[in-house]
Coordinates of C-alpha atoms in Angstrom, one line a residue:
M1 CA 0.0 0.0 0.0
H2 CA 1.2 3.5 -0.7
P3 CA 0.4 6.5 1.5
T4 CA -2.5 8.5 -0.1
G5 CA -5.1 11.0 0.9
A6 CA -4.1 13.2 3.7
N7 CA -0.5 12.3 3.5
V8 CA -0.3 13.4 -0.1
S9 CA -2.3 16.6 0.5
T10 CA -0.2 17.6 3.4
R11 CA 3.0 17.2 1.4
L12 CA 1.6 19.2 -1.5
Q13 CA -0.1 21.9 0.6
A14 CA 3.3 22.6 2.2
L15 CA 4.6 23.3 -1.3
G16 CA 1.8 25.7 -2.2
F17 CA -0.6 23.2 -3.9
T18 CA -3.8 24.1 -2.0
R19 CA -6.1 22.9 -4.8
T20 CA -5.3 19.8 -6.9
S21 CA -8.0 18.1 -8.9
G22 CA -5.9 15.5 -10.8
P23 CA -4.6 12.1 -9.5
V24 CA -1.6 12.3 -7.2
H25 CA 0.8 9.4 -6.8
L26 CA 3.1 9.3 -3.7
N27 CA 6.4 7.3 -3.7
L28 CA 5.3 4.7 -6.3
P29 CA 7.8 1.8 -6.7
P30 CA 9.7 1.4 -10.0
A31 CA 7.3 -1.3 -11.4
E32 CA 4.3 1.0 -11.0
L33 CA 6.1 4.0 -12.4
V34 CA 7.0 2.0 -15.4
E35 CA 3.4 1.0 -15.8
Q36 CA 2.3 4.6 -15.5
A37 CA 4.9 5.8 -18.0
L38 CA 3.8 3.2 -20.5
R39 CA 0.1 4.0 -19.9
R40 CA 0.8 7.7 -20.4
S41 CA 2.8 6.9 -23.6
E42 CA 6.0 8.5 -22.1
G43 CA 8.2 5.7 -23.3
T44 CA 8.6 2.1 -24.4
L45 CA 10.3 -1.1 -23.1
T46 CA 13.6 -2.3 -24.5
D47 CA 14.4 -6.0 -24.8
T48 CA 16.3 -5.9 -21.6
G49 CA 13.3 -4.4 -19.7
A50 CA 14.7 -0.9 -19.4
L51 CA 12.3 2.0 -20.1
M52 CA 13.3 4.1 -23.2
A53 CA 12.2 7.8 -23.0
D54 CA 12.8 10.9 -24.9
T55 CA 13.6 14.3 -23.3
G56 CA 12.1 16.3 -26.2
K57 CA 13.7 19.5 -27.5
F58 CA 16.4 19.6 -24.9
T59 CA 18.8 16.6 -24.9
G60 CA 21.1 18.2 -22.3
R61 CA 21.2 20.9 -19.7
S62 CA 20.7 24.5 -20.8
P63 CA 23.4 26.4 -18.8
K64 CA 22.3 29.8 -20.1
D65 CA 18.9 29.2 -18.7
R66 CA 20.1 28.3 -15.2
F67 CA 19.4 31.0 -12.6
V68 CA 20.0 31.6 -8.9
V69 CA 17.7 33.9 -6.9
R70 CA 19.7 36.8 -5.8
D71 CA 18.5 38.0 -2.3
E72 CA 20.0 38.8 1.1
S73 CA 21.2 35.3 1.7
T74 CA 23.1 34.9 -1.6
A75 CA 24.0 38.5 -2.7
E76 CA 27.5 38.3 -1.2
S77 CA 28.3 34.7 -1.3
V78 CA 27.4 33.4 -4.8
W79 CA 29.9 33.7 -7.7
W80 CA 27.7 35.7 -9.9
G81 CA 28.2 35.8 -13.7
D82 CA 27.7 33.5 -16.7
I83 CA 27.6 30.4 -14.5
N84 CA 25.2 31.7 -11.8
I85 CA 22.9 34.2 -13.4
P86 CA 21.0 36.3 -10.9
F87 CA 17.2 36.1 -10.8
A88 CA 14.8 38.5 -9.0
P89 CA 13.0 37.1 -5.9
E90 CA 9.7 38.6 -7.1
K91 CA 10.0 37.0 -10.5
F92 CA 10.6 33.7 -8.9
D93 CA 7.5 34.1 -6.8
Q94 CA 5.5 35.0 -9.9
L95 CA 6.7 32.0 -11.8
Y96 CA 6.2 29.7 -8.9
A97 CA 2.5 30.8 -8.6
K98 CA 2.0 30.1 -12.3
M99 CA 3.6 26.6 -12.1
V100 CA 1.4 25.7 -9.2
Q101 CA -1.7 26.8 -11.0
Y102 CA -0.5 25.0 -14.2
L103 CA -0.1 21.7 -12.2
A104 CA -3.3 22.0 -10.2
D105 CA -5.4 19.8 -12.6
K106 CA -2.6 17.6 -13.8
E107 CA -1.7 14.0 -12.7
L108 CA 1.3 14.3 -10.4
F109 CA 4.0 12.1 -9.2
V110 CA 5.5 13.0 -5.8
R111 CA 8.6 11.5 -4.3
D112 CA 10.4 11.8 -1.0
A113 CA 14.1 11.1 -1.2
Y114 CA 17.4 12.4 0.0
A115 CA 20.8 13.4 -1.2
G116 CA 24.0 12.5 0.8
A117 CA 24.8 8.9 1.9
H118 CA 26.2 10.1 5.3
P119 CA 23.4 10.7 7.8
E120 CA 25.0 14.0 9.2
Y121 CA 25.1 15.6 5.8
Q122 CA 21.8 14.4 4.2
L123 CA 19.5 16.7 2.4
K124 CA 15.8 15.7 2.7
L125 CA 14.1 16.2 -0.7
R126 CA 10.6 16.3 -2.0
V127 CA 10.0 16.2 -5.8
V128 CA 6.9 17.0 -7.7
N129 CA 6.9 15.6 -11.2
E130 CA 4.6 16.0 -14.1
L131 CA 6.0 12.9 -15.8
A132 CA 6.1 9.4 -14.4
W133 CA 9.4 8.6 -15.9
H134 CA 10.9 11.7 -14.3
N135 CA 9.8 10.3 -11.0
L136 CA 11.5 7.0 -11.8
F137 CA 14.6 9.0 -12.7
C138 CA 14.5 10.5 -9.2
Y139 CA 14.0 7.1 -7.6
N140 CA 17.1 5.9 -9.4
M141 CA 19.3 8.9 -8.9
F142 CA 18.6 10.1 -5.4
L143 CA 18.9 8.1 -2.2
R144 CA 16.0 6.0 -1.3
P145 CA 14.6 6.0 2.3
A146 CA 14.5 2.6 3.9
E147 CA 11.3 0.6 3.4
G148 CA 8.7 1.6 5.9
A149 CA 10.5 4.8 6.9
D150 CA 8.5 7.8 7.9
T151 CA 9.1 10.4 5.1
S152 CA 6.4 12.9 6.2
W153 CA 9.3 15.3 6.8
T154 CA 9.6 19.0 6.1
P155 CA 12.0 18.8 3.2
D156 CA 15.4 20.6 3.3
F157 CA 14.9 21.3 -0.5
S158 CA 12.1 20.7 -3.0
I159 CA 11.9 20.4 -6.8
I160 CA 9.0 21.2 -8.9
C161 CA 9.5 19.9 -12.4
A162 CA 7.0 20.6 -15.2
P163 CA 8.4 20.1 -18.7
G164 CA 5.0 21.1 -20.2
F165 CA 5.0 24.5 -18.5
E166 CA 6.8 27.3 -20.4
A167 CA 7.6 30.7 -19.1
D168 CA 6.9 34.0 -20.9
P169 CA 10.4 35.6 -21.0
A170 CA 9.0 39.1 -21.5
V171 CA 6.9 38.8 -18.3
D172 CA 8.7 36.2 -16.2
G173 CA 12.3 37.4 -16.5
T174 CA 13.7 34.2 -18.1
R175 CA 15.8 34.1 -21.3
Q176 CA 13.7 31.5 -23.0
P177 CA 10.5 29.5 -22.2
N178 CA 12.7 26.9 -20.5
F179 CA 14.4 27.5 -17.1
A180 CA 16.0 26.0 -14.0
I181 CA 16.0 28.3 -11.0
I182 CA 17.5 27.7 -7.6
N183 CA 16.1 29.7 -4.6
F184 CA 18.2 29.1 -1.5
S185 CA 16.0 31.1 0.8
K186 CA 12.8 29.3 -0.3
K187 CA 14.8 26.0 -0.5
M188 CA 13.3 25.2 -3.9
I189 CA 14.2 24.5 -7.5
L190 CA 11.8 25.3 -10.3
I191 CA 12.3 23.5 -13.6
G192 CA 10.1 24.2 -16.6
G193 CA 10.0 23.9 -20.4
T194 CA 12.6 21.1 -20.6
G195 CA 12.2 17.4 -20.4
Y196 CA 16.0 16.7 -19.7
A197 CA 15.9 14.8 -16.4
G198 CA 19.5 15.7 -15.7
E199 CA 18.4 19.2 -14.7
M200 CA 17.0 17.7 -11.5
K201 CA 20.1 15.8 -10.6
K202 CA 22.4 18.7 -11.3
G203 CA 20.1 21.2 -9.6
I204 CA 20.6 19.4 -6.3
F205 CA 24.3 19.0 -7.0
G206 CA 24.5 22.8 -7.3
V207 CA 22.6 23.2 -4.0
L208 CA 25.1 20.9 -2.3
N209 CA 28.0 22.7 -3.9
Y210 CA 26.7 25.8 -2.1
L211 CA 25.6 24.5 1.3
L212 CA 28.4 21.9 2.1
P213 CA 31.4 24.2 1.7
H214 CA 29.5 27.3 2.8
E215 CA 27.8 25.9 5.9
K216 CA 29.3 22.4 6.7
N217 CA 33.1 22.9 6.0
T218 CA 32.7 20.0 3.5
L219 CA 34.4 19.9 0.1
S220 CA 31.9 19.1 -2.6
M221 CA 33.4 17.4 -5.6
H222 CA 32.4 16.5 -9.2
C223 CA 34.3 13.1 -9.2
S224 CA 34.0 9.3 -9.2
A225 CA 35.3 7.3 -6.2
N226 CA 36.2 3.7 -5.5
I227 CA 37.7 1.7 -2.6
G228 CA 40.2 -1.1 -2.4
E229 CA 40.1 -4.3 -0.3
Q230 CA 42.3 -2.6 2.3
G231 CA 39.9 0.3 2.6
D232 CA 42.0 2.7 0.6
T233 CA 39.8 5.3 -1.1
A234 CA 40.6 6.9 -4.5
I235 CA 38.8 9.7 -6.3
F236 CA 38.8 10.5 -10.0
F237 CA 38.2 14.0 -11.5
G238 CA 37.9 14.4 -15.3
L239 CA 35.8 16.0 -17.9
S240 CA 33.9 14.2 -20.7
G241 CA 36.1 11.9 -22.8
T242 CA 39.0 11.6 -20.3
G243 CA 38.1 8.1 -19.1
K244 CA 36.7 8.9 -15.7
T245 CA 33.9 6.2 -15.8
T246 CA 36.2 3.6 -17.4
L247 CA 39.1 4.1 -15.1
S248 CA 37.1 4.2 -11.9
A249 CA 35.2 1.1 -12.8
D250 CA 37.8 -1.4 -11.5
P251 CA 36.7 -5.0 -10.8
N252 CA 39.2 -5.2 -8.0
R253 CA 37.8 -2.1 -6.2
G254 CA 34.3 -1.3 -4.9
L255 CA 32.4 1.6 -6.5
I256 CA 31.4 4.3 -4.0
G257 CA 29.9 6.5 -6.7
D258 CA 30.4 7.7 -10.3
D259 CA 29.8 11.5 -10.2
E260 CA 29.2 13.5 -7.0
H261 CA 30.8 13.3 -3.6
G262 CA 31.6 15.3 -0.4
W263 CA 34.8 15.2 1.6
M264 CA 33.9 15.8 5.3
P265 CA 36.1 17.6 7.9
G266 CA 38.7 15.8 10.0
N267 CA 39.1 12.0 9.4
A268 CA 35.5 11.3 8.5
G269 CA 36.2 10.6 4.8
I270 CA 33.9 10.9 1.8
F271 CA 30.4 10.1 0.9
N272 CA 28.3 9.8 -2.3
F273 CA 25.6 12.4 -2.9
E274 CA 23.5 10.0 -5.0
G275 CA 21.8 6.7 -5.0
G276 CA 22.4 5.9 -8.7
C277 CA 24.4 6.5 -11.9
Y278 CA 23.7 8.6 -14.9
A279 CA 26.0 7.4 -17.6
K280 CA 26.6 8.2 -21.3
V281 CA 25.7 5.2 -23.5
I282 CA 26.8 6.5 -26.9
D283 CA 28.7 3.6 -28.6
L284 CA 28.2 1.5 -25.4
S285 CA 29.4 -2.1 -25.8
Q286 CA 29.4 -5.1 -23.4
E287 CA 33.1 -5.5 -24.0
K288 CA 34.1 -1.9 -23.2
E289 CA 31.6 -1.2 -20.3
P290 CA 30.3 -4.5 -19.0
Q291 CA 29.1 -3.0 -15.7
I292 CA 27.0 -0.3 -17.4
W293 CA 25.8 -2.8 -20.0
D294 CA 24.5 -5.2 -17.4
A295 CA 22.8 -2.5 -15.4
I296 CA 20.5 -1.5 -18.2
R297 CA 17.6 -3.7 -17.2
F298 CA 14.1 -3.4 -15.7
G299 CA 14.0 -0.3 -13.5
S300 CA 16.7 1.5 -15.6
I301 CA 16.0 4.3 -18.0
V302 CA 17.6 5.0 -21.4
E303 CA 17.3 8.5 -22.8
N304 CA 17.1 9.6 -26.4
T305 CA 18.2 6.2 -27.7
R306 CA 16.8 4.4 -30.8
F307 CA 16.1 0.7 -31.6
V308 CA 17.8 -1.4 -34.2
P309 CA 15.0 -1.4 -36.9
G310 CA 12.4 -4.1 -36.4
T311 CA 13.6 -5.0 -32.9
R312 CA 13.5 -3.8 -29.3
T313 CA 17.2 -3.9 -29.1
V314 CA 18.9 -0.5 -28.4
D315 CA 21.3 0.7 -31.1
Y316 CA 23.9 2.5 -29.0
A317 CA 25.7 3.7 -32.1
N318 CA 22.6 5.7 -33.2
K319 CA 23.2 9.4 -32.7
S320 CA 20.2 10.6 -34.6
V321 CA 18.7 12.3 -31.6
T322 CA 21.8 13.3 -29.8
E323 CA 25.3 12.2 -28.9
N324 CA 24.3 12.7 -25.2
T325 CA 22.3 9.5 -24.9
R326 CA 22.2 8.3 -21.3
T327 CA 21.1 5.7 -18.9
A328 CA 20.0 6.1 -15.3
Y329 CA 19.9 3.2 -12.8
P330 CA 20.2 2.6 -9.1
I331 CA 23.8 2.1 -7.9
S332 CA 22.8 -1.3 -6.6
F333 CA 22.6 -2.4 -10.2
I334 CA 26.5 -2.4 -10.2
D335 CA 27.8 -5.6 -8.8
N336 CA 30.7 -4.1 -6.8
A337 CA 28.9 -1.1 -5.6
V338 CA 29.6 -0.2 -1.9
E339 CA 26.5 0.5 0.2
P340 CA 26.2 2.7 2.1
S341 CA 28.2 4.8 -0.4
V342 CA 30.9 6.1 2.0
G343 CA 34.6 5.7 2.2
G344 CA 37.6 6.8 4.2
V345 CA 39.9 9.8 3.7
P346 CA 41.3 9.5 0.0
K347 CA 44.8 8.2 -0.3
N348 CA 45.0 9.0 -4.0
I349 CA 43.4 11.7 -6.1
F350 CA 43.6 11.4 -9.9
F351 CA 43.0 14.4 -12.2
L352 CA 42.3 12.9 -15.7
T353 CA 42.9 14.8 -18.8
A354 CA 42.9 13.8 -22.5
D355 CA 45.6 16.1 -23.8
A356 CA 45.2 16.1 -27.5
F357 CA 48.4 18.2 -27.9
G358 CA 50.5 15.3 -26.7
V359 CA 52.3 17.6 -24.2
L360 CA 51.4 16.4 -20.6
P361 CA 53.1 13.3 -19.1
P362 CA 51.0 10.1 -19.0
I363 CA 51.4 10.2 -15.2
S364 CA 52.8 12.9 -12.9
K365 CA 52.7 13.7 -9.2
L366 CA 51.5 17.2 -8.1
D367 CA 52.5 19.1 -5.0
K368 CA 50.0 21.3 -3.2
S369 CA 50.5 24.3 -5.4
H370 CA 50.3 22.4 -8.7
A371 CA 47.3 20.4 -7.4
M372 CA 45.3 23.5 -6.6
Y373 CA 46.3 25.2 -9.9
H374 CA 45.3 22.2 -12.0
F375 CA 42.2 21.7 -10.0
M376 CA 41.1 25.2 -10.8
S377 CA 42.2 24.8 -14.4
G378 CA 40.2 21.6 -15.0
Y379 CA 41.9 21.0 -18.4
T380 CA 41.2 18.6 -21.3
A381 CA 41.2 19.0 -25.0
K382 CA 38.7 18.4 -27.8
V383 CA 40.0 16.6 -30.9
A384 CA 39.5 17.6 -34.5
G385 CA 36.1 16.4 -35.9
T386 CA 34.2 16.4 -32.6
E387 CA 32.5 19.6 -33.5
V388 CA 31.9 21.4 -36.8
G389 CA 34.8 23.8 -37.6
I390 CA 37.3 22.2 -35.3
T391 CA 40.3 21.2 -37.4
E392 CA 42.9 21.0 -34.7
P393 CA 42.9 20.3 -31.0
Q394 CA 41.0 22.8 -28.8
T395 CA 41.6 23.4 -25.1
T396 CA 38.7 23.0 -22.7
F397 CA 39.0 24.4 -19.2
S398 CA 36.3 23.8 -16.5
A399 CA 37.2 25.0 -13.0
C400 CA 37.3 22.1 -10.4
F401 CA 36.3 19.8 -13.3
G402 CA 32.7 21.0 -12.9
Q403 CA 32.6 24.8 -13.4
V404 CA 29.0 25.0 -14.5
F405 CA 27.8 23.5 -11.2
L406 CA 29.7 25.9 -8.8
P407 CA 27.7 28.5 -6.9
L408 CA 30.9 29.6 -5.0
H409 CA 34.1 31.0 -6.5
P410 CA 36.4 28.2 -7.6
T411 CA 39.1 29.4 -5.2
T412 CA 36.9 28.3 -2.4
Y413 CA 37.0 24.6 -3.5
A414 CA 40.7 24.8 -4.5
E415 CA 41.8 26.1 -1.1
M416 CA 39.7 23.4 0.6
L417 CA 41.5 20.8 -1.4
G418 CA 44.8 22.3 -0.4
Q419 CA 43.8 22.2 3.3
K420 CA 42.9 18.5 2.8
M421 CA 46.3 17.9 1.4
D422 CA 47.9 19.6 4.4
E423 CA 45.8 17.6 6.8
H424 CA 46.2 14.1 5.2
D425 CA 48.9 12.2 3.5
V426 CA 47.2 12.2 0.1
N427 CA 48.8 11.9 -3.3
V428 CA 47.5 13.9 -6.2
W429 CA 48.3 12.6 -9.7
L430 CA 47.8 14.1 -13.2
I431 CA 46.9 11.4 -15.6
N432 CA 47.0 12.1 -19.4
T433 CA 44.8 9.6 -21.2
G434 CA 45.3 11.6 -24.5
W435 CA 48.1 11.7 -27.0
T436 CA 51.7 10.8 -27.0
G437 CA 54.4 11.0 -29.7
G438 CA 52.8 14.1 -31.1
A439 CA 49.5 15.9 -31.2
Y440 CA 46.3 14.4 -32.5
G441 CA 46.7 13.5 -36.1
T442 CA 50.5 12.8 -35.7
G443 CA 50.9 11.0 -32.4
S444 CA 48.8 8.1 -31.0
R445 CA 46.4 7.8 -28.1
M446 CA 47.9 6.5 -24.9
K447 CA 47.1 2.8 -24.6
L448 CA 44.5 2.0 -22.0
P449 CA 46.5 -0.9 -20.5
Y450 CA 49.4 1.5 -19.8
T451 CA 47.1 4.0 -18.1
R452 CA 45.6 1.3 -16.0
A453 CA 49.1 0.0 -15.0
M454 CA 50.1 3.5 -14.0
I455 CA 47.0 4.1 -11.9
T456 CA 47.4 0.6 -10.3
A457 CA 51.0 1.4 -9.5
A458 CA 50.0 4.7 -7.8
L459 CA 47.2 2.9 -5.9
N460 CA 49.5 0.1 -4.7
G461 CA 52.2 2.6 -3.5
E462 CA 54.7 1.3 -6.0
L463 CA 55.8 4.8 -6.9
E464 CA 56.8 5.8 -3.4
D465 CA 60.5 4.7 -4.0
V466 CA 60.8 5.6 -7.6
E467 CA 62.9 8.5 -8.9
F468 CA 61.0 11.5 -10.3
V469 CA 62.1 14.3 -12.6
K470 CA 60.5 17.7 -13.0
H471 CA 58.8 18.7 -16.2
P472 CA 60.7 21.9 -17.4
I473 CA 57.5 23.9 -18.2
F474 CA 54.7 22.5 -16.1
G475 CA 56.8 21.7 -13.1
V476 CA 55.0 18.4 -12.3
E477 CA 57.0 15.4 -11.2
M478 CA 57.3 12.5 -13.7
P479 CA 58.3 9.0 -12.5
T480 CA 61.2 7.4 -14.3
A481 CA 59.9 3.9 -14.0
V482 CA 56.4 2.3 -13.7
S483 CA 56.0 -1.5 -13.7
G484 CA 54.4 -2.7 -17.0
V485 CA 55.0 0.6 -18.8
P486 CA 57.8 1.4 -21.3
A487 CA 60.1 3.9 -19.6
N488 CA 60.5 6.0 -22.8
I489 CA 56.9 7.1 -22.7
L490 CA 56.9 8.5 -19.2
D491 CA 58.6 11.7 -20.3
P492 CA 56.4 12.9 -23.3
R493 CA 59.3 14.8 -24.9
N494 CA 61.1 11.5 -25.5
T495 CA 58.1 10.3 -27.6
W496 CA 58.3 13.1 -30.1
H497 CA 60.6 12.7 -33.1
D498 CA 60.8 16.4 -33.5
K499 CA 62.0 17.7 -30.0
E500 CA 61.8 21.4 -31.0
A501 CA 58.2 20.9 -32.1
Y502 CA 57.4 19.4 -28.7
D503 CA 59.0 22.3 -26.9
K504 CA 57.0 24.8 -29.0
T505 CA 53.8 22.9 -28.5
A506 CA 54.3 22.6 -24.8
A507 CA 55.1 26.4 -24.5
D508 CA 51.9 27.1 -26.5
L509 CA 49.8 24.9 -24.2
A510 CA 51.4 26.6 -21.1
D511 CA 50.4 30.0 -22.6
K512 CA 46.8 28.7 -22.9
F513 CA 46.8 27.6 -19.2
V514 CA 48.1 31.1 -18.2
A515 CA 45.5 32.9 -20.4
N516 CA 42.7 30.8 -19.0
F517 CA 43.8 31.5 -15.4
Q518 CA 43.7 35.3 -15.8
K519 CA 40.0 35.3 -14.7
F520 CA 41.1 33.8 -11.4
A521 CA 44.4 35.7 -10.8
D522 CA 42.8 38.4 -8.6
F523 CA 41.2 35.8 -6.3
A524 CA 43.9 33.1 -6.2
N525 CA 46.5 33.2 -3.5
E526 CA 50.3 33.1 -4.0
E527 CA 50.4 29.3 -3.3
I528 CA 47.9 28.6 -6.0
M529 CA 49.7 30.8 -8.5
A530 CA 53.0 29.0 -7.7
G531 CA 51.5 26.0 -9.5
A532 CA 51.4 27.9 -12.9
P533 CA 53.5 26.6 -15.8
R534 CA 56.7 28.5 -16.6
V535 CA 56.2 30.5 -19.8
A536 CA 58.8 32.5 -21.7
V537 CA 58.3 36.2 -21.4
A538 CA 59.1 38.2 -24.5
V539 CA 61.7 41.0 -23.8

């Protein structure tokens, strides 16, 4: 039996829904949500039992339509600009009233959940969805209360998500009809005009990125995390295409989480924010990603995918809707998932980059200054052909490897990372999964077995007694030997036939790092700036 009647009404009235005439479903289990989604023609079943659904016009987040209400509580603390676009409190209230009115006669799906696997840092959530499959997404992605638990709580944060409701930009203060707005004073997120489910997940991530550092002295991180048999925790930062999902999915280590974590004060360790995984599935294969492949079953969702014609088999190579095809499933669908999703203080931190210029070493060790600098830089590179008009590698910088989700200035998170390095004996490694022997088009991609061997060596402590040499431009420490890896590839300059071309390319990349960091220079302290690469200054 599911709570109905007064329980539902009380929850909705607290969110401003004083009059609802449509059916309201509270905390439906996955099987019933799938039934509801099929009944409402929101999706179809694949041959593995997963629910296939489309997100409509928007197949990804819309960063330019993400707003934060600017009021007394946020005016001086939020990092305002292109990432956190200010929104007027009165416009929020106006839009909120319109959304409540729009949803008053709709069939609604309400869910009680929470974010944060550690009980002291949990955020109690209430979500109101217009779509059944969105409510299933929330069941999968947020943490699920224990069966029979009393969830008639006052939520710490609420989400109202109505893809069918569109704002009037001229009246409501939005840029377009779609929007995602966080109000820290009202403890609410409004999402309208977009069916992309990831807006809900990343909305709560943005909330935690504000509350945890600002109020709980806890470092929020856009990273994956795993744990070894000896209880040693490792975390992996990296932008799209760097290998974060692949390299953190280690059959010999337990998965704590694949995307969002918090690092608590003292010796308390880390915890996952989520109860599920939201993975890209473009070109997914059983051979490359067996854990994700096996997780796509009944209860899972696949977004914006298409079938092999005449079958119910998903064609993961099909990009006709978007390259951002995804799956969402509970973390328990991964065999080696750790539950509860918590771990000790990290022993090793890996910054992953796919350097398409072939400059950075395949593995290097970072001191505190270099760690903070590279954390704030959040570098990787796009290769030619990934986007129209790109004919040579292009740098991508995203502060803290998740700039678009940061309500506070990046120095806040970088300085917290530096404090963690001071407090704990933690190693920070920069791993280049990109090119060696030349830039993209000339060199070759670093072999995955070599990268795995380097990470394993770091995890096992095999590099503690190895000699290191300093990179002349980037200043990072390069090991001279790693078991199972040819020694000649450890210094990238050795892999280039034309050494002068390497030196020039390395200097050019260093210039790009410095140019990108200019926007932070006024906020970054001397210790962070000491991690900058050495660039030649024209006389």
